[in-house]
Each structure stands twice: as C-alpha cells, then as structure tokens.
PDB file of C-alpha atoms in Angstrom:
ATOM      1  CA  GLU A 411      22.328  24.163  -7.211  1.00  0.00           C
ATOM      2  CA  VAL A 412      19.873  21.372  -6.504  1.00  0.00           C
ATOM      3  CA  GLN A 413      18.729  19.561  -9.602  1.00  0.00           C
ATOM      4  CA  LEU A 414      16.548  16.568 -10.331  1.00  0.00           C
ATOM      5  CA  VAL A 415      16.336  15.796 -14.023  1.00  0.00           C
ATOM      6  CA  GLU A 416      13.929  13.209 -15.384  1.00  0.00           C
ATOM      7  CA  SER A 417      14.433  11.524 -18.716  1.00  0.00           C
ATOM      8  CA  GLY A 418      13.194   8.530 -20.655  1.00  0.00           C
ATOM      9  CA  GLY A 419       9.606   9.490 -21.283  1.00  0.00           C
ATOM     10  CA  GLY A 420       7.981   9.162 -24.645  1.00  0.00           C
ATOM     11  CA  LEU A 421       5.218   7.596 -26.657  1.00  0.00           C
ATOM     12  CA  VAL A 422       4.658   3.862 -26.405  1.00  0.00           C
ATOM     13  CA  GLN A 423       1.953   1.429 -27.399  1.00  0.00           C
ATOM     14  CA  ALA A 424      -0.095  -0.309 -24.730  1.00  0.00           C
ATOM     15  CA  GLY A 425       1.780  -3.326 -23.456  1.00  0.00           C
ATOM     16  CA  GLY A 426       5.140  -1.749 -24.130  1.00  0.00           C
ATOM     17  CA  SER A 427       7.869  -0.595 -21.783  1.00  0.00           C
ATOM     18  CA  LEU A 428       9.771   2.531 -20.860  1.00  0.00           C
ATOM     19  CA  ARG A 429      12.546   3.216 -18.399  1.00  0.00           C
ATOM     20  CA  LEU A 430      12.568   6.565 -16.670  1.00  0.00           C
ATOM     21  CA  SER A 431      15.665   7.994 -15.051  1.00  0.00           C
ATOM     22  CA  CYS A 432      16.091  10.639 -12.385  1.00  0.00           C
ATOM     23  CA  ALA A 433      19.547  12.177 -12.142  1.00  0.00           C
ATOM     24  CA  ALA A 434      20.217  14.087  -8.937  1.00  0.00           C
ATOM     25  CA  SER A 435      22.829  16.698  -8.109  1.00  0.00           C
ATOM     26  CA  GLY A 436      23.449  19.507  -5.659  1.00  0.00           C
ATOM     27  CA  PHE A 437      22.613  17.590  -2.503  1.00  0.00           C
ATOM     28  CA  THR A 438      23.779  14.544  -0.621  1.00  0.00           C
ATOM     29  CA  PHE A 439      22.022  11.834  -2.552  1.00  0.00           C
ATOM     30  CA  ASP A 440      22.420   9.140   0.094  1.00  0.00           C
ATOM     31  CA  ASP A 441      20.605  11.270   2.674  1.00  0.00           C
ATOM     32  CA  TYR A 442      17.424  11.379   0.618  1.00  0.00           C
ATOM     33  CA  ALA A 443      14.754   9.017  -0.558  1.00  0.00           C
ATOM     34  CA  ILE A 444      13.459   9.340  -4.093  1.00  0.00           C
ATOM     35  CA  GLY A 445       9.823   9.148  -5.047  1.00  0.00           C
ATOM     36  CA  TRP A 446       8.179   8.974  -8.433  1.00  0.00           C
ATOM     37  CA  PHE A 447       4.881  10.782  -8.893  1.00  0.00           C
ATOM     38  CA  ARG A 448       2.642  11.289 -11.866  1.00  0.00           C
ATOM     39  CA  GLN A 449      -0.043  13.730 -12.829  1.00  0.00           C
ATOM     40  CA  ALA A 450      -2.534  13.409 -15.641  1.00  0.00           C
ATOM     41  CA  PRO A 451      -4.551  16.368 -16.934  1.00  0.00           C
ATOM     42  CA  GLY A 452      -7.384  17.216 -14.576  1.00  0.00           C
ATOM     43  CA  LYS A 453      -6.163  14.838 -11.893  1.00  0.00           C
ATOM     44  CA  GLU A 454      -4.217  15.272  -8.697  1.00  0.00           C
ATOM     45  CA  ARG A 455      -0.601  14.280  -8.439  1.00  0.00           C
ATOM     46  CA  GLU A 456      -0.274  10.733  -7.183  1.00  0.00           C
ATOM     47  CA  GLY A 457       2.584   8.693  -5.833  1.00  0.00           C
ATOM     48  CA  VAL A 458       3.835   5.860  -8.015  1.00  0.00           C
ATOM     49  CA  SER A 459       6.914   4.427  -6.341  1.00  0.00           C
ATOM     50  CA  TYR A 460       9.501   5.169  -3.676  1.00  0.00           C
ATOM     51  CA  ILE A 461      12.961   3.993  -2.768  1.00  0.00           C
ATOM     52  CA  SER A 462      15.263   4.571   0.164  1.00  0.00           C
ATOM     53  CA  SER A 463      18.758   3.392  -0.635  1.00  0.00           C
ATOM     54  CA  SER A 464      19.852   3.530   2.996  1.00  0.00           C
ATOM     55  CA  ASP A 465      17.573   0.699   4.091  1.00  0.00           C
ATOM     56  CA  GLY A 466      16.350  -0.770   0.807  1.00  0.00           C
ATOM     57  CA  ILE A 467      12.713   0.049   1.436  1.00  0.00           C
ATOM     58  CA  THR A 468      10.558   0.377  -1.648  1.00  0.00           C
ATOM     59  CA  TYR A 469       6.885   1.144  -2.114  1.00  0.00           C
ATOM     60  CA  TYR A 470       4.548   0.937  -5.063  1.00  0.00           C
ATOM     61  CA  ALA A 471       1.092   2.218  -5.719  1.00  0.00           C
ATOM     62  CA  ASP A 472      -1.419  -0.593  -6.091  1.00  0.00           C
ATOM     63  CA  SER A 473      -2.074   0.464  -9.661  1.00  0.00           C
ATOM     64  CA  VAL A 474       1.498  -0.309 -10.742  1.00  0.00           C
ATOM     65  CA  LYS A 475       2.462  -3.279  -8.578  1.00  0.00           C
ATOM     66  CA  GLY A 476       3.821  -6.114 -10.650  1.00  0.00           C
ATOM     67  CA  ARG A 477       4.417  -3.840 -13.631  1.00  0.00           C
ATOM     68  CA  PHE A 478       6.834  -1.162 -12.430  1.00  0.00           C
ATOM     69  CA  ALA A 479      10.165  -1.571 -10.669  1.00  0.00           C
ATOM     70  CA  ILE A 480      12.229   1.115  -8.990  1.00  0.00           C
ATOM     71  CA  SER A 481      15.976   0.899  -8.533  1.00  0.00           C
ATOM     72  CA  SER A 482      18.790   3.126  -7.352  1.00  0.00           C
ATOM     73  CA  ASP A 483      22.305   3.493  -8.705  1.00  0.00           C
ATOM     74  CA  ASN A 484      23.916   5.328  -5.823  1.00  0.00           C
ATOM     75  CA  ALA A 485      27.293   5.608  -7.530  1.00  0.00           C
ATOM     76  CA  LYS A 486      25.666   7.666 -10.270  1.00  0.00           C
ATOM     77  CA  ASN A 487      23.151   9.487  -8.056  1.00  0.00           C
ATOM     78  CA  THR A 488      20.419   8.151 -10.286  1.00  0.00           C
ATOM     79  CA  VAL A 489      17.113   6.391  -9.713  1.00  0.00           C
ATOM     80  CA  HIS A 490      15.327   4.448 -12.420  1.00  0.00           C
ATOM     81  CA  LEU A 491      11.730   3.453 -12.873  1.00  0.00           C
ATOM     82  CA  GLN A 492      11.259   0.504 -15.188  1.00  0.00           C
ATOM     83  CA  MET A 493       7.711   0.505 -16.499  1.00  0.00           C
ATOM     84  CA  ASN A 494       6.402  -2.622 -18.178  1.00  0.00           C
ATOM     85  CA  SER A 495       3.008  -3.667 -19.493  1.00  0.00           C
ATOM     86  CA  LEU A 496       2.042  -0.051 -19.865  1.00  0.00           C
ATOM     87  CA  LYS A 497      -1.604   0.897 -20.042  1.00  0.00           C
ATOM     88  CA  PRO A 498      -3.289   4.004 -21.454  1.00  0.00           C
ATOM     89  CA  GLU A 499      -4.192   5.014 -17.908  1.00  0.00           C
ATOM     90  CA  ASP A 500      -0.472   5.301 -17.152  1.00  0.00           C
ATOM     91  CA  THR A 501      -0.366   8.356 -19.409  1.00  0.00           C
ATOM     92  CA  ALA A 502       0.818  11.317 -17.347  1.00  0.00           C
ATOM     93  CA  VAL A 503       3.700  13.622 -16.633  1.00  0.00           C
ATOM     94  CA  TYR A 504       6.066  11.729 -14.368  1.00  0.00           C
ATOM     95  CA  TYR A 505       8.071  13.577 -11.741  1.00  0.00           C
ATOM     96  CA  CYS A 506      10.841  12.474  -9.473  1.00  0.00           C
ATOM     97  CA  ALA A 507      11.221  14.102  -6.088  1.00  0.00           C
ATOM     98  CA  ALA A 508      13.653  13.923  -3.193  1.00  0.00           C
ATOM     99  CA  LYS A 509      12.701  13.615   0.450  1.00  0.00           C
ATOM    100  CA  PHE A 510      15.164  14.005   3.307  1.00  0.00           C
ATOM    101  CA  LEU A 511      15.348  10.630   5.011  1.00  0.00           C
ATOM    102  CA  PHE A 512      14.876  11.974   8.506  1.00  0.00           C
ATOM    103  CA  SER A 513      12.025  14.349   7.845  1.00  0.00           C
ATOM    104  CA  SER A 514       8.419  13.567   8.600  1.00  0.00           C
ATOM    105  CA  GLY A 515       5.700  12.942   6.086  1.00  0.00           C
ATOM    106  CA  GLY A 516       4.159  10.113   4.150  1.00  0.00           C
ATOM    107  CA  TYR A 517       5.921   8.248   1.372  1.00  0.00           C
ATOM    108  CA  PHE A 518       3.436   9.403  -1.239  1.00  0.00           C
ATOM    109  CA  LYS A 519       2.630  12.792   0.210  1.00  0.00           C
ATOM    110  CA  PRO A 520       3.883  15.420  -2.248  1.00  0.00           C
ATOM    111  CA  SER A 521       4.248  18.095   0.433  1.00  0.00           C
ATOM    112  CA  ALA A 522       6.764  15.910   2.278  1.00  0.00           C
ATOM    113  CA  TYR A 523       9.268  16.197  -0.566  1.00  0.00           C
ATOM    114  CA  ASP A 524      11.951  18.849  -0.649  1.00  0.00           C
ATOM    115  CA  TYR A 525      13.006  18.908  -4.302  1.00  0.00           C
ATOM    116  CA  TRP A 526      11.240  18.214  -7.580  1.00  0.00           C
ATOM    117  CA  GLY A 527      12.247  17.646 -11.144  1.00  0.00           C
ATOM    118  CA  GLN A 528      10.639  19.226 -14.171  1.00  0.00           C
ATOM    119  CA  GLY A 529       8.792  16.106 -15.260  1.00  0.00           C
ATOM    120  CA  THR A 530       8.840  13.885 -18.305  1.00  0.00           C
ATOM    121  CA  GLN A 531       5.820  13.029 -20.425  1.00  0.00           C
ATOM    122  CA  VAL A 532       4.717   9.422 -20.774  1.00  0.00           C
ATOM    123  CA  THR A 533       2.014   8.717 -23.316  1.00  0.00           C
ATOM    124  CA  VAL A 534       0.588   5.234 -23.798  1.00  0.00           C
ATOM    125  CA  SER A 535      -1.572   4.665 -26.841  1.00  0.00           C
ATOM    126  CA  SER A 536      -4.189   1.956 -27.148  1.00  0.00           C
TER     127      SER A 536
END
C-alpha cells in the first residue's frame, strides 16, 4: 500500500517556525522526487518546494525562498520542510506528493505527481 503521511503542522505566530515531515512507504523511495504543495481556502494548489535525492536538485517557490528549506532523509524514507519566518499568508493545508523521477511533467505541476498525502494544516496568526 502506497502511503505518504504528513505531520508537523499546527498553529504558530507570525515569525515563528514549523518543521513538516513526509513519511513515505509502499514504493521505492529513491526512484521518486518529493514535492510540497499547499492550498489555502478558495485558492488553487501551488507548489512550494521540491527535492530529488538522486541528483540533489531542489526548487523553491519565490514566495518561500530564503525562509523554507527542504531536506531528505533517504534512510528513513522521509522528507522534511523546515519553515522559518512564517507569515499569515503561509496559512494553508500542506501536502507532500511523490513524482516518479523518470516521468514527464513540471516540478510544480500537481498532475505530474503520482501519490499524495492527506495534508497537514498550517495556521500562522498575526
């Protein structure tokens, strides 16, 4: 059974930090890239960050550059998203997703991803 399980969300004051985790199972972790997406009420799902452990490539949305950092612990089949200097506009449900490394599609294109987690809520208060 393929599973992606997000954790680490919660309520934090503006300027604070959270670390999200995405634990993967049921597929060959090293053959997939992991992307983080978020969706706020009334808005479309948007890409936040991406990591490919095979080649070390990472990507960040302009809105989070310098504040968020993605990392991969391949031994534990887990990807983390460290979120610092959080802003109220970061409030959203955050999803991790897995994309087969050799499939086509953009890094932040949701339809290019094969598996999705259930999401974890991040709320940033002002």
